[in-house]
């Protein structure tokens, strides 16, 4: 088993990565000091629950816990205030108290929603993350929890750290292939922002990662989580450094908003966004090789790096204006300086971004 600590003083917590962890969750909760007299709430979704919920429930009950589960429909639409209220209702009806905990068994949608329930129920109770997607190596670490407002994603939320992250690699075997690639986009992103060797390692081991080879995947998720943990440990509330985690996300979020959520998966959209950031870097005088290498890494992981022609520059620019990273006519972008190093640049010209979008739509070489 691999273990990483997110270092946040008194609120530090472990990330455990390995096989067969679901079966031992009850014991881990006991070791972590969750009292058996207080009921536990497991939140999961309609894809994950039929596969893994009964194992988790049995493990918890085996250690003497009272367990109640709430299964939400799979998909981003469940990250809503309406579903949030339903989960809170379950928590009240089950008699959760101040010593209870919410366990999030699922991908980023379940983690974000269940985390917001944990953060707000009785002003905050225990919270355990049990991620079941590759993307959730990112979302389950760092304590950002939220639900969506119809007008904006993640608009209602909190910083609320879990007390542990239990990452059972066996659950990843049932992920659809597109979800595998999408999650790997955030993995390679962690290399692109802070760890050159790891970024190239991902390209070299792409076929093993896509095949979910246990050794390669375990290593990649450990590195990805460790990089995220380091950034969060330095800047928990995104006053500075944490913004580098947004590499590719300004363009990526615009693609998701314009295309409609679900056309491109999140990781696919940010892969195109990361290719765009590398083009922007070239415009600012950085080496073109950054773009070539970024694209070869993403392509090796079966991720898109081109924007379909039907995405208009106007619509994407408009979507970016609504993004919170837009201030006084200038845009903030995370721009690579080289593979494994980025800068936060606050005065990116809109015209440069527009040109990058046009380049992303070009067939063949963008130059
Ligand atoms: N909090 C953060 O810091 C942070 C960071 C990145 C993303 N996010 C959020 O994460 C969400 C995306 O997360 P995601 O990609 O994990 O999406 P998701 O939770 O919707 O999971 C993707 C799909 O895979 C299914 N699934 C999950 N685990 C499975 C398994 N083991 N086997 C088979 N199917 C499985 C789900 O039901 C869903 O259909 C977004 O809402 C995004 O905003 C949050
Ligand atoms: Zn992301």
mmCIF file of C-alpha atoms and ligand atoms in Angstrom:
data_model
loop_
_atom_site.group_PDB
_atom_site.id
_atom_site.type_symbol
_atom_site.label_atom_id
_atom_site.label_comp_id
_atom_site.label_asym_id
_atom_site.label_seq_id
_atom_site.Cartn_x
_atom_site.Cartn_y
_atom_site.Cartn_z
ATOM 1 C CA UNK A 1 0.000 0.000 0.000
ATOM 2 C CA UNK A 2 1.158 3.540 -0.756
ATOM 3 C CA UNK A 3 0.636 6.348 1.732
ATOM 4 C CA UNK A 4 0.907 10.124 1.404
ATOM 5 C CA UNK A 5 0.194 12.807 3.994
ATOM 6 C CA UNK A 6 -1.529 16.080 3.228
ATOM 7 C CA UNK A 7 0.306 18.361 5.612
ATOM 8 C CA UNK A 8 -2.071 20.909 7.111
ATOM 9 C CA UNK A 9 -0.999 21.040 10.746
ATOM 10 C CA UNK A 10 -3.768 19.769 13.014
ATOM 11 C CA UNK A 11 -5.945 19.015 10.004
ATOM 12 C CA UNK A 12 -3.328 16.819 8.283
ATOM 13 C CA UNK A 13 -4.661 13.596 6.831
ATOM 14 C CA UNK A 14 -3.480 10.436 5.065
ATOM 15 C CA UNK A 15 -4.165 9.300 1.517
ATOM 16 C CA UNK A 16 -3.934 5.507 1.333
ATOM 17 C CA UNK A 17 -3.657 3.978 -2.145
ATOM 18 C CA UNK A 18 -3.795 0.234 -2.775
ATOM 19 C CA UNK A 19 -5.793 -2.877 -3.588
ATOM 20 C CA UNK A 20 -8.527 -4.348 -1.411
ATOM 21 C CA UNK A 21 -8.995 -1.255 0.749
ATOM 22 C CA UNK A 22 -12.809 -1.302 0.585
ATOM 23 C CA UNK A 23 -12.956 -4.462 2.683
ATOM 24 C CA UNK A 24 -10.980 -2.788 5.463
ATOM 25 C CA UNK A 25 -12.875 0.477 5.660
ATOM 26 C CA UNK A 26 -14.656 -0.409 8.902
ATOM 27 C CA UNK A 27 -11.362 -1.043 10.640
ATOM 28 C CA UNK A 28 -9.854 2.176 9.301
ATOM 29 C CA UNK A 29 -12.822 4.157 10.617
ATOM 30 C CA UNK A 30 -12.354 2.588 14.048
ATOM 31 C CA UNK A 31 -8.631 3.315 14.016
ATOM 32 C CA UNK A 32 -9.419 6.895 13.035
ATOM 33 C CA UNK A 33 -11.560 7.180 16.148
ATOM 34 C CA UNK A 34 -15.047 7.413 14.649
ATOM 35 C CA UNK A 35 -17.331 6.344 17.518
ATOM 36 C CA UNK A 36 -19.638 3.344 16.900
ATOM 37 C CA UNK A 37 -22.554 4.962 18.721
ATOM 38 C CA UNK A 38 -22.907 7.623 15.995
ATOM 39 C CA UNK A 39 -24.464 6.557 12.668
ATOM 40 C CA UNK A 40 -22.421 6.844 9.468
ATOM 41 C CA UNK A 41 -23.835 8.044 6.147
ATOM 42 C CA UNK A 42 -22.430 6.593 2.922
ATOM 43 C CA UNK A 43 -23.198 8.652 -0.189
ATOM 44 C CA UNK A 44 -22.737 6.904 -3.536
ATOM 45 C CA UNK A 45 -24.149 7.018 -7.058
ATOM 46 C CA UNK A 46 -26.244 4.739 -9.240
ATOM 47 C CA UNK A 47 -23.208 3.346 -11.142
ATOM 48 C CA UNK A 48 -20.945 2.839 -8.153
ATOM 49 C CA UNK A 49 -23.433 1.623 -5.528
ATOM 50 C CA UNK A 50 -24.449 -1.644 -7.269
ATOM 51 C CA UNK A 51 -20.766 -2.580 -7.581
ATOM 52 C CA UNK A 52 -19.180 -1.485 -4.326
ATOM 53 C CA UNK A 53 -21.668 -0.239 -1.722
ATOM 54 C CA UNK A 54 -22.482 -3.605 -0.134
ATOM 55 C CA UNK A 55 -18.776 -4.324 0.535
ATOM 56 C CA UNK A 56 -18.389 -0.955 2.274
ATOM 57 C CA UNK A 57 -21.577 -1.359 4.294
ATOM 58 C CA UNK A 58 -20.595 -4.878 5.367
ATOM 59 C CA UNK A 59 -17.139 -3.739 6.439
ATOM 60 C CA UNK A 60 -18.582 -0.894 8.530
ATOM 61 C CA UNK A 61 -21.303 -3.061 10.094
ATOM 62 C CA UNK A 62 -18.715 -5.717 10.838
ATOM 63 C CA UNK A 63 -17.028 -3.168 13.104
ATOM 64 C CA UNK A 64 -20.254 -2.358 14.919
ATOM 65 C CA UNK A 65 -21.303 0.783 13.050
ATOM 66 C CA UNK A 66 -24.867 1.748 12.199
ATOM 67 C CA UNK A 67 -24.836 2.604 8.500
ATOM 68 C CA UNK A 68 -27.331 4.411 6.313
ATOM 69 C CA UNK A 69 -26.725 4.897 2.585
ATOM 70 C CA UNK A 70 -27.980 7.462 0.101
ATOM 71 C CA UNK A 71 -27.602 6.706 -3.612
ATOM 72 C CA UNK A 72 -27.821 9.648 -6.030
ATOM 73 C CA UNK A 73 -28.304 9.403 -9.807
ATOM 74 C CA UNK A 74 -24.931 9.206 -11.562
ATOM 75 C CA UNK A 75 -23.806 12.412 -13.295
ATOM 76 C CA UNK A 76 -23.061 16.111 -12.831
ATOM 77 C CA UNK A 77 -26.764 17.022 -12.508
ATOM 78 C CA UNK A 78 -26.729 15.481 -9.017
ATOM 79 C CA UNK A 79 -24.351 18.187 -7.783
ATOM 80 C CA UNK A 80 -27.381 20.392 -7.079
ATOM 81 C CA UNK A 81 -28.993 22.083 -4.082
ATOM 82 C CA UNK A 82 -32.052 19.858 -4.574
ATOM 83 C CA UNK A 83 -30.031 16.631 -4.245
ATOM 84 C CA UNK A 84 -28.026 18.214 -1.411
ATOM 85 C CA UNK A 85 -31.274 18.780 0.485
ATOM 86 C CA UNK A 86 -32.353 15.164 -0.085
ATOM 87 C CA UNK A 87 -29.066 13.878 1.362
ATOM 88 C CA UNK A 88 -29.429 16.211 4.371
ATOM 89 C CA UNK A 89 -32.949 14.836 4.861
ATOM 90 C CA UNK A 90 -31.546 11.297 4.952
ATOM 91 C CA UNK A 91 -28.925 12.429 7.483
ATOM 92 C CA UNK A 92 -31.550 13.964 9.779
ATOM 93 C CA UNK A 93 -33.891 10.981 9.496
ATOM 94 C CA UNK A 94 -31.033 8.590 10.275
ATOM 95 C CA UNK A 95 -30.179 10.599 13.372
ATOM 96 C CA UNK A 96 -26.625 11.599 12.413
ATOM 97 C CA UNK A 97 -25.071 13.596 15.257
ATOM 98 C CA UNK A 98 -21.987 15.770 15.726
ATOM 99 C CA UNK A 99 -19.724 12.723 16.018
ATOM 100 C CA UNK A 100 -21.061 11.104 12.830
ATOM 101 C CA UNK A 101 -19.268 11.063 9.493
ATOM 102 C CA UNK A 102 -20.189 11.162 5.822
ATOM 103 C CA UNK A 103 -18.331 8.714 3.568
ATOM 104 C CA UNK A 104 -18.161 9.636 -0.129
ATOM 105 C CA UNK A 105 -18.018 6.460 -2.247
ATOM 106 C CA UNK A 106 -17.702 7.518 -5.895
ATOM 107 C CA UNK A 107 -16.123 9.949 -8.312
ATOM 108 C CA UNK A 108 -15.775 13.704 -8.080
ATOM 109 C CA UNK A 109 -19.522 14.308 -8.209
ATOM 110 C CA UNK A 110 -20.189 12.193 -5.118
ATOM 111 C CA UNK A 111 -17.084 13.580 -3.369
ATOM 112 C CA UNK A 112 -17.990 17.223 -3.971
ATOM 113 C CA UNK A 113 -21.649 16.779 -2.956
ATOM 114 C CA UNK A 114 -21.040 14.531 0.059
ATOM 115 C CA UNK A 115 -18.224 16.822 1.178
ATOM 116 C CA UNK A 116 -20.545 19.807 1.122
ATOM 117 C CA UNK A 117 -23.071 17.824 3.169
ATOM 118 C CA UNK A 118 -20.310 16.944 5.676
ATOM 119 C CA UNK A 119 -19.146 20.575 5.807
ATOM 120 C CA UNK A 120 -22.607 21.965 6.547
ATOM 121 C CA UNK A 121 -24.609 19.316 8.438
ATOM 122 C CA UNK A 122 -24.677 20.583 12.039
ATOM 123 C CA UNK A 123 -21.925 23.050 10.962
ATOM 124 C CA UNK A 124 -19.571 20.257 10.040
ATOM 125 C CA UNK A 125 -19.155 16.559 10.843
ATOM 126 C CA UNK A 126 -16.618 13.879 9.918
ATOM 127 C CA UNK A 127 -15.774 13.282 6.257
ATOM 128 C CA UNK A 128 -14.033 10.374 4.540
ATOM 129 C CA UNK A 129 -13.266 10.233 0.821
ATOM 130 C CA UNK A 130 -13.401 6.859 -0.967
ATOM 131 C CA UNK A 131 -12.657 7.849 -4.586
ATOM 132 C CA UNK A 132 -13.587 5.416 -7.372
ATOM 133 C CA UNK A 133 -12.469 7.332 -10.485
ATOM 134 C CA UNK A 134 -9.009 8.314 -11.686
ATOM 135 C CA UNK A 135 -10.119 11.930 -11.863
ATOM 136 C CA UNK A 136 -11.009 11.756 -8.173
ATOM 137 C CA UNK A 137 -7.293 11.441 -7.291
ATOM 138 C CA UNK A 138 -7.519 15.176 -7.875
ATOM 139 C CA UNK A 139 -10.967 16.033 -6.503
ATOM 140 C CA UNK A 140 -10.737 13.941 -3.311
ATOM 141 C CA UNK A 141 -7.560 15.709 -2.153
ATOM 142 C CA UNK A 142 -7.475 19.333 -1.108
ATOM 143 C CA UNK A 143 -10.842 19.977 0.512
ATOM 144 C CA UNK A 144 -12.713 21.887 -2.173
ATOM 145 C CA UNK A 145 -16.332 20.737 -1.880
ATOM 146 C CA UNK A 146 -19.324 22.210 -3.688
ATOM 147 C CA UNK A 147 -22.618 21.924 -5.491
ATOM 148 C CA UNK A 148 -23.560 23.764 -8.686
ATOM 149 C CA UNK A 149 -25.988 26.662 -9.151
ATOM 150 C CA UNK A 150 -27.978 26.584 -12.424
ATOM 151 C CA UNK A 151 -26.043 29.723 -13.462
ATOM 152 C CA UNK A 152 -22.574 28.559 -12.467
ATOM 153 C CA UNK A 153 -20.600 25.445 -11.609
ATOM 154 C CA UNK A 154 -19.220 24.896 -8.075
ATOM 155 C CA UNK A 155 -20.692 28.234 -6.946
ATOM 156 C CA UNK A 156 -21.965 27.007 -3.567
ATOM 157 C CA UNK A 157 -19.222 25.365 -1.565
ATOM 158 C CA UNK A 158 -16.599 25.348 1.125
ATOM 159 C CA UNK A 159 -13.044 24.386 1.948
ATOM 160 C CA UNK A 160 -13.509 21.269 4.049
ATOM 161 C CA UNK A 161 -10.766 18.686 4.367
ATOM 162 C CA UNK A 162 -11.546 14.981 4.772
ATOM 163 C CA UNK A 163 -10.024 13.080 7.695
ATOM 164 C CA UNK A 164 -8.725 10.415 5.303
ATOM 165 C CA UNK A 165 -8.737 9.382 1.651
ATOM 166 C CA UNK A 166 -9.005 5.642 0.981
ATOM 167 C CA UNK A 167 -8.228 4.932 -2.656
ATOM 168 C CA UNK A 168 -8.937 1.333 -3.643
ATOM 169 C CA UNK A 169 -7.378 0.760 -7.076
ATOM 170 C CA UNK A 170 -9.553 -2.339 -7.666
ATOM 171 C CA UNK A 171 -12.596 -0.090 -8.140
ATOM 172 C CA UNK A 172 -10.989 1.565 -11.183
ATOM 173 C CA UNK A 173 -11.267 -1.667 -13.225
ATOM 174 C CA UNK A 174 -14.937 -1.013 -13.990
ATOM 175 C CA UNK A 175 -14.410 2.521 -15.311
ATOM 176 C CA UNK A 176 -15.411 3.105 -18.943
ATOM 177 C CA UNK A 177 -12.290 3.729 -21.144
ATOM 178 C CA UNK A 178 -13.173 7.381 -21.786
ATOM 179 C CA UNK A 179 -13.357 8.015 -18.040
ATOM 180 C CA UNK A 180 -9.906 6.415 -17.705
ATOM 181 C CA UNK A 181 -8.367 8.816 -20.241
ATOM 182 C CA UNK A 182 -10.252 11.775 -18.826
ATOM 183 C CA UNK A 183 -8.873 11.073 -15.349
ATOM 184 C CA UNK A 184 -5.362 10.619 -16.704
ATOM 185 C CA UNK A 185 -5.521 14.172 -18.090
ATOM 186 C CA UNK A 186 -5.448 15.491 -14.504
ATOM 187 C CA UNK A 187 -2.659 13.031 -13.647
ATOM 188 C CA UNK A 188 -0.403 14.296 -16.442
ATOM 189 C CA UNK A 189 -1.433 17.865 -15.545
ATOM 190 C CA UNK A 190 0.246 17.378 -12.167
ATOM 191 C CA UNK A 191 3.445 16.458 -14.018
ATOM 192 C CA UNK A 192 3.141 19.360 -16.441
ATOM 193 C CA UNK A 193 2.888 21.927 -13.637
ATOM 194 C CA UNK A 194 5.569 20.669 -11.240
ATOM 195 C CA UNK A 195 7.330 17.463 -12.233
ATOM 196 C CA UNK A 196 9.022 17.168 -15.611
ATOM 197 C CA UNK A 197 10.242 13.614 -15.085
ATOM 198 C CA UNK A 198 6.790 12.420 -14.108
ATOM 199 C CA UNK A 199 5.176 14.086 -17.150
ATOM 200 C CA UNK A 200 7.538 12.221 -19.512
ATOM 201 C CA UNK A 201 7.080 9.054 -17.466
ATOM 202 C CA UNK A 202 3.321 9.262 -18.154
ATOM 203 C CA UNK A 203 4.001 9.417 -21.900
ATOM 204 C CA UNK A 204 6.391 6.482 -21.730
ATOM 205 C CA UNK A 205 3.980 4.350 -19.710
ATOM 206 C CA UNK A 206 0.783 5.494 -21.418
ATOM 207 C CA UNK A 207 -0.244 2.057 -22.644
ATOM 208 C CA UNK A 208 0.158 0.527 -19.167
ATOM 209 C CA UNK A 209 -1.842 3.369 -17.649
ATOM 210 C CA UNK A 210 -4.640 2.956 -20.205
ATOM 211 C CA UNK A 211 -4.659 -0.793 -19.493
ATOM 212 C CA UNK A 212 -4.937 -0.019 -15.738
ATOM 213 C CA UNK A 213 -1.744 -1.926 -14.960
ATOM 214 C CA UNK A 214 -1.752 -1.971 -11.147
ATOM 215 C CA UNK A 215 1.908 -1.069 -10.664
ATOM 216 C CA UNK A 216 1.935 1.808 -13.171
ATOM 217 C CA UNK A 217 -1.414 3.159 -12.041
ATOM 218 C CA UNK A 218 -0.492 2.967 -8.363
ATOM 219 C CA UNK A 219 2.697 4.904 -9.020
ATOM 220 C CA UNK A 220 0.951 7.509 -11.194
ATOM 221 C CA UNK A 221 -1.817 8.128 -8.668
ATOM 222 C CA UNK A 222 0.686 8.344 -5.835
ATOM 223 C CA UNK A 223 2.716 10.949 -7.755
ATOM 224 C CA UNK A 224 -0.416 12.855 -8.792
ATOM 225 C CA UNK A 225 -1.808 12.897 -5.241
ATOM 226 C CA UNK A 226 1.591 13.843 -3.808
ATOM 227 C CA UNK A 227 1.913 16.837 -6.136
ATOM 228 C CA UNK A 228 -1.623 17.958 -5.360
ATOM 229 C CA UNK A 229 -0.972 17.454 -1.613
ATOM 230 C CA UNK A 230 2.206 19.560 -1.818
ATOM 231 C CA UNK A 231 0.394 22.432 -3.530
ATOM 232 C CA UNK A 232 -2.545 22.301 -1.117
ATOM 233 C CA UNK A 233 -0.194 22.096 1.873
ATOM 234 C CA UNK A 234 1.450 25.331 0.710
ATOM 235 C CA UNK A 235 -1.683 27.273 -0.251
ATOM 236 C CA UNK A 236 -4.876 25.649 1.024
ATOM 237 C CA UNK A 237 -7.225 28.516 0.126
ATOM 238 C CA UNK A 238 -5.840 29.469 -3.279
ATOM 239 C CA UNK A 239 -4.292 32.796 -2.336
ATOM 240 C CA UNK A 240 -1.480 32.172 -4.792
ATOM 241 C CA UNK A 241 0.293 28.954 -5.766
ATOM 242 C CA UNK A 242 -2.812 26.711 -5.767
ATOM 243 C CA UNK A 243 -3.975 28.490 -8.934
ATOM 244 C CA UNK A 244 -1.375 26.520 -10.921
ATOM 245 C CA UNK A 245 -3.680 23.500 -10.585
ATOM 246 C CA UNK A 246 -5.923 25.325 -13.053
ATOM 247 C CA UNK A 247 -3.577 24.686 -15.997
ATOM 248 C CA UNK A 248 -5.789 24.194 -19.051
ATOM 249 C CA UNK A 249 -8.962 24.953 -17.098
ATOM 250 C CA UNK A 250 -9.835 28.436 -18.387
ATOM 251 C CA UNK A 251 -10.193 27.189 -21.955
ATOM 252 C CA UNK A 252 -11.375 23.774 -20.714
ATOM 253 C CA UNK A 253 -14.261 25.194 -18.684
ATOM 254 C CA UNK A 254 -15.296 27.341 -21.659
ATOM 255 C CA UNK A 255 -15.359 24.240 -23.890
ATOM 256 C CA UNK A 256 -17.539 22.430 -21.337
ATOM 257 C CA UNK A 257 -19.887 25.398 -21.033
ATOM 258 C CA UNK A 258 -20.240 26.001 -24.786
ATOM 259 C CA UNK A 259 -20.467 22.347 -25.842
ATOM 260 C CA UNK A 260 -22.808 21.460 -23.007
ATOM 261 C CA UNK A 261 -21.642 19.322 -20.110
ATOM 262 C CA UNK A 262 -21.235 15.729 -21.222
ATOM 263 C CA UNK A 263 -20.087 16.377 -24.813
ATOM 264 C CA UNK A 264 -16.457 16.479 -23.757
ATOM 265 C CA UNK A 265 -15.675 14.897 -20.390
ATOM 266 C CA UNK A 266 -13.895 17.246 -17.975
ATOM 267 C CA UNK A 267 -10.443 15.739 -18.557
ATOM 268 C CA UNK A 268 -10.944 15.796 -22.335
ATOM 269 C CA UNK A 269 -11.856 19.492 -22.243
ATOM 270 C CA UNK A 270 -8.844 20.392 -20.125
ATOM 271 C CA UNK A 271 -6.570 18.348 -22.387
ATOM 272 C CA UNK A 272 -7.561 20.684 -25.229
ATOM 273 C CA UNK A 273 -7.118 23.558 -22.761
ATOM 274 C CA UNK A 274 -3.603 22.408 -21.870
ATOM 275 C CA UNK A 275 -2.702 22.223 -25.567
ATOM 276 C CA UNK A 276 -4.061 25.804 -25.783
ATOM 277 C CA UNK A 277 -1.926 26.948 -22.824
ATOM 278 C CA UNK A 278 1.150 25.575 -24.580
ATOM 279 C CA UNK A 279 0.218 27.512 -27.743
ATOM 280 C CA UNK A 280 -0.164 30.632 -25.624
ATOM 281 C CA UNK A 281 3.285 29.960 -24.174
ATOM 282 C CA UNK A 282 4.694 29.901 -27.719
ATOM 283 C CA UNK A 283 3.007 33.269 -28.399
ATOM 284 C CA UNK A 284 4.773 34.673 -25.359
ATOM 285 C CA UNK A 285 8.106 33.481 -26.715
ATOM 286 C CA UNK A 286 8.454 30.125 -24.965
ATOM 287 C CA UNK A 287 9.853 27.136 -26.818
ATOM 288 C CA UNK A 288 7.520 25.501 -29.335
ATOM 289 C CA UNK A 289 8.747 22.160 -28.083
ATOM 290 C CA UNK A 290 6.558 22.645 -25.003
ATOM 291 C CA UNK A 291 3.526 22.408 -27.280
ATOM 292 C CA UNK A 292 4.880 19.442 -29.253
ATOM 293 C CA UNK A 293 5.670 17.501 -26.073
ATOM 294 C CA UNK A 294 2.401 18.399 -24.332
ATOM 295 C CA UNK A 295 0.426 17.225 -27.348
ATOM 296 C CA UNK A 296 2.379 13.980 -27.645
ATOM 297 C CA UNK A 297 1.784 13.218 -23.951
ATOM 298 C CA UNK A 298 -1.950 13.880 -24.184
ATOM 299 C CA UNK A 299 -2.317 11.975 -27.468
ATOM 300 C CA UNK A 300 -0.504 8.986 -25.972
ATOM 301 C CA UNK A 301 -3.226 8.916 -23.302
ATOM 302 C CA UNK A 302 -5.961 8.939 -26.016
ATOM 303 C CA UNK A 303 -6.968 12.505 -25.173
ATOM 304 C CA UNK A 304 -8.146 15.119 -27.684
ATOM 305 C CA UNK A 305 -5.861 18.088 -28.411
ATOM 306 C CA UNK A 306 -7.901 19.789 -31.149
ATOM 307 C CA UNK A 307 -11.087 21.766 -30.979
ATOM 308 C CA UNK A 308 -13.917 20.764 -33.351
ATOM 309 C CA UNK A 309 -14.623 23.459 -35.954
ATOM 310 C CA UNK A 310 -18.165 24.121 -34.703
ATOM 311 C CA UNK A 311 -16.874 25.753 -31.496
ATOM 312 C CA UNK A 312 -16.944 29.467 -32.314
ATOM 313 C CA UNK A 313 -14.280 31.840 -31.003
ATOM 314 C CA UNK A 314 -17.021 34.277 -29.970
ATOM 315 C CA UNK A 315 -18.903 31.746 -27.875
ATOM 316 C CA UNK A 316 -15.744 30.515 -26.153
ATOM 317 C CA UNK A 317 -14.506 34.057 -25.436
ATOM 318 C CA UNK A 318 -17.931 34.930 -24.022
ATOM 319 C CA UNK A 319 -17.837 31.850 -21.761
ATOM 320 C CA UNK A 320 -14.366 32.827 -20.535
ATOM 321 C CA UNK A 321 -15.612 36.327 -19.655
ATOM 322 C CA UNK A 322 -17.982 34.679 -17.182
ATOM 323 C CA UNK A 323 -15.116 32.732 -15.695
ATOM 324 C CA UNK A 324 -13.938 34.050 -12.340
ATOM 325 C CA UNK A 325 -10.378 34.329 -13.661
ATOM 326 C CA UNK A 326 -11.257 37.344 -15.863
ATOM 327 C CA UNK A 327 -10.413 40.828 -14.532
ATOM 328 C CA UNK A 328 -10.460 44.305 -16.169
ATOM 329 C CA UNK A 329 -10.022 43.379 -19.818
ATOM 330 C CA UNK A 330 -7.034 41.152 -19.107
ATOM 331 C CA UNK A 331 -7.165 37.443 -18.523
ATOM 332 C CA UNK A 332 -5.247 35.289 -16.073
ATOM 333 C CA UNK A 333 -3.732 32.120 -17.488
ATOM 334 C CA UNK A 334 -1.452 29.436 -16.200
ATOM 335 C CA UNK A 335 1.265 29.291 -18.857
ATOM 336 C CA UNK A 336 3.989 26.652 -19.116
ATOM 337 C CA UNK A 337 7.586 27.930 -18.970
ATOM 338 C CA UNK A 338 8.838 24.444 -19.787
ATOM 339 C CA UNK A 339 7.512 20.916 -19.189
ATOM 340 C CA UNK A 340 7.168 20.698 -15.408
ATOM 341 C CA UNK A 341 7.147 24.448 -14.685
ATOM 342 C CA UNK A 342 4.407 27.069 -15.075
ATOM 343 C CA UNK A 343 3.785 30.761 -14.352
ATOM 344 C CA UNK A 344 0.586 32.537 -13.356
ATOM 345 C CA UNK A 345 0.251 35.411 -15.841
ATOM 346 C CA UNK A 346 -2.339 38.103 -15.139
ATOM 347 C CA UNK A 347 -2.192 40.283 -18.235
ATOM 348 C CA UNK A 348 -2.907 37.944 -21.117
ATOM 349 C CA UNK A 349 -4.415 39.837 -24.067
ATOM 350 C CA UNK A 350 -7.818 38.666 -25.228
ATOM 351 C CA UNK A 351 -6.616 38.820 -28.843
ATOM 352 C CA UNK A 352 -3.907 36.258 -28.075
ATOM 353 C CA UNK A 353 -6.455 33.896 -26.544
ATOM 354 C CA UNK A 354 -8.700 34.296 -29.585
ATOM 355 C CA UNK A 355 -5.797 33.396 -31.876
ATOM 356 C CA UNK A 356 -4.975 30.350 -29.779
ATOM 357 C CA UNK A 357 -8.552 29.124 -30.149
ATOM 358 C CA UNK A 358 -8.285 29.510 -33.922
ATOM 359 C CA UNK A 359 -5.008 27.573 -33.861
ATOM 360 C CA UNK A 360 -6.636 24.787 -31.836
ATOM 361 C CA UNK A 361 -9.161 24.352 -34.643
ATOM 362 C CA UNK A 362 -6.557 24.106 -37.406
ATOM 363 C CA UNK A 363 -5.929 20.738 -39.027
ATOM 364 C CA UNK A 364 -2.316 19.577 -38.909
ATOM 365 C CA UNK A 365 0.386 21.800 -37.465
ATOM 366 C CA UNK A 366 -0.935 24.907 -35.660
ATOM 367 C CA UNK A 367 1.970 27.101 -36.816
HETATM 368 N N1 LIG B 1 -13.110 19.300 -5.551
HETATM 369 C C1 LIG B 1 -12.151 19.408 -6.437
HETATM 370 O O1 LIG B 1 -11.025 19.859 -6.142
HETATM 371 C C2 LIG B 1 -12.413 18.948 -7.833
HETATM 372 C C3 LIG B 1 -11.356 18.823 -8.742
HETATM 373 C C4 LIG B 1 -11.629 18.315 -10.013
HETATM 374 C C5 LIG B 1 -12.939 17.973 -10.343
HETATM 375 N N2 LIG B 1 -13.949 18.128 -9.431
HETATM 376 C C6 LIG B 1 -15.323 17.750 -9.757
HETATM 377 O O2 LIG B 1 -15.341 16.353 -9.999
HETATM 378 C C7 LIG B 1 -16.431 16.050 -10.859
HETATM 379 C C8 LIG B 1 -15.960 15.092 -11.898
HETATM 380 O O3 LIG B 1 -15.494 13.928 -11.273
HETATM 381 P P1 LIG B 1 -15.492 12.519 -12.019
HETATM 382 O O4 LIG B 1 -14.842 12.651 -13.342
HETATM 383 O O5 LIG B 1 -14.983 11.526 -11.069
HETATM 384 O O6 LIG B 1 -17.035 12.340 -12.365
HETATM 385 P P2 LIG B 1 -18.201 11.416 -11.807
HETATM 386 O O7 LIG B 1 -18.206 11.359 -10.336
HETATM 387 O O8 LIG B 1 -19.418 11.864 -12.497
HETATM 388 O O9 LIG B 1 -17.787 9.966 -12.366
HETATM 389 C C9 LIG B 1 -17.736 9.749 -13.746
HETATM 390 C C10 LIG B 1 -18.668 8.608 -14.180
HETATM 391 O O10 LIG B 1 -18.111 7.358 -13.782
HETATM 392 C C11 LIG B 1 -19.025 6.628 -12.976
HETATM 393 N N3 LIG B 1 -18.195 5.863 -12.051
HETATM 394 C C12 LIG B 1 -17.547 6.335 -10.957
HETATM 395 N N4 LIG B 1 -16.766 5.381 -10.441
HETATM 396 C C13 LIG B 1 -16.939 4.269 -11.207
HETATM 397 C C14 LIG B 1 -16.392 2.964 -11.171
HETATM 398 N N5 LIG B 1 -15.460 2.638 -10.284
HETATM 399 N N6 LIG B 1 -16.803 2.089 -12.108
HETATM 400 C C15 LIG B 1 -17.714 2.453 -13.051
HETATM 401 N N7 LIG B 1 -18.246 3.668 -13.155
HETATM 402 C C16 LIG B 1 -17.859 4.574 -12.232
HETATM 403 C C17 LIG B 1 -19.916 7.659 -12.377
HETATM 404 O O11 LIG B 1 -21.173 7.126 -12.006
HETATM 405 C C18 LIG B 1 -20.043 8.653 -13.527
HETATM 406 O O12 LIG B 1 -20.976 8.203 -14.453
HETATM 407 C C19 LIG B 1 -16.914 17.369 -11.407
HETATM 408 O O13 LIG B 1 -18.136 17.699 -10.783
HETATM 409 C C20 LIG B 1 -15.840 18.352 -11.020
HETATM 410 O O14 LIG B 1 -16.330 19.652 -10.790
HETATM 411 C C21 LIG B 1 -13.701 18.599 -8.190
HETATM 412 ZN ZN1 LIG B 2 -9.965 19.680 -13.395
#
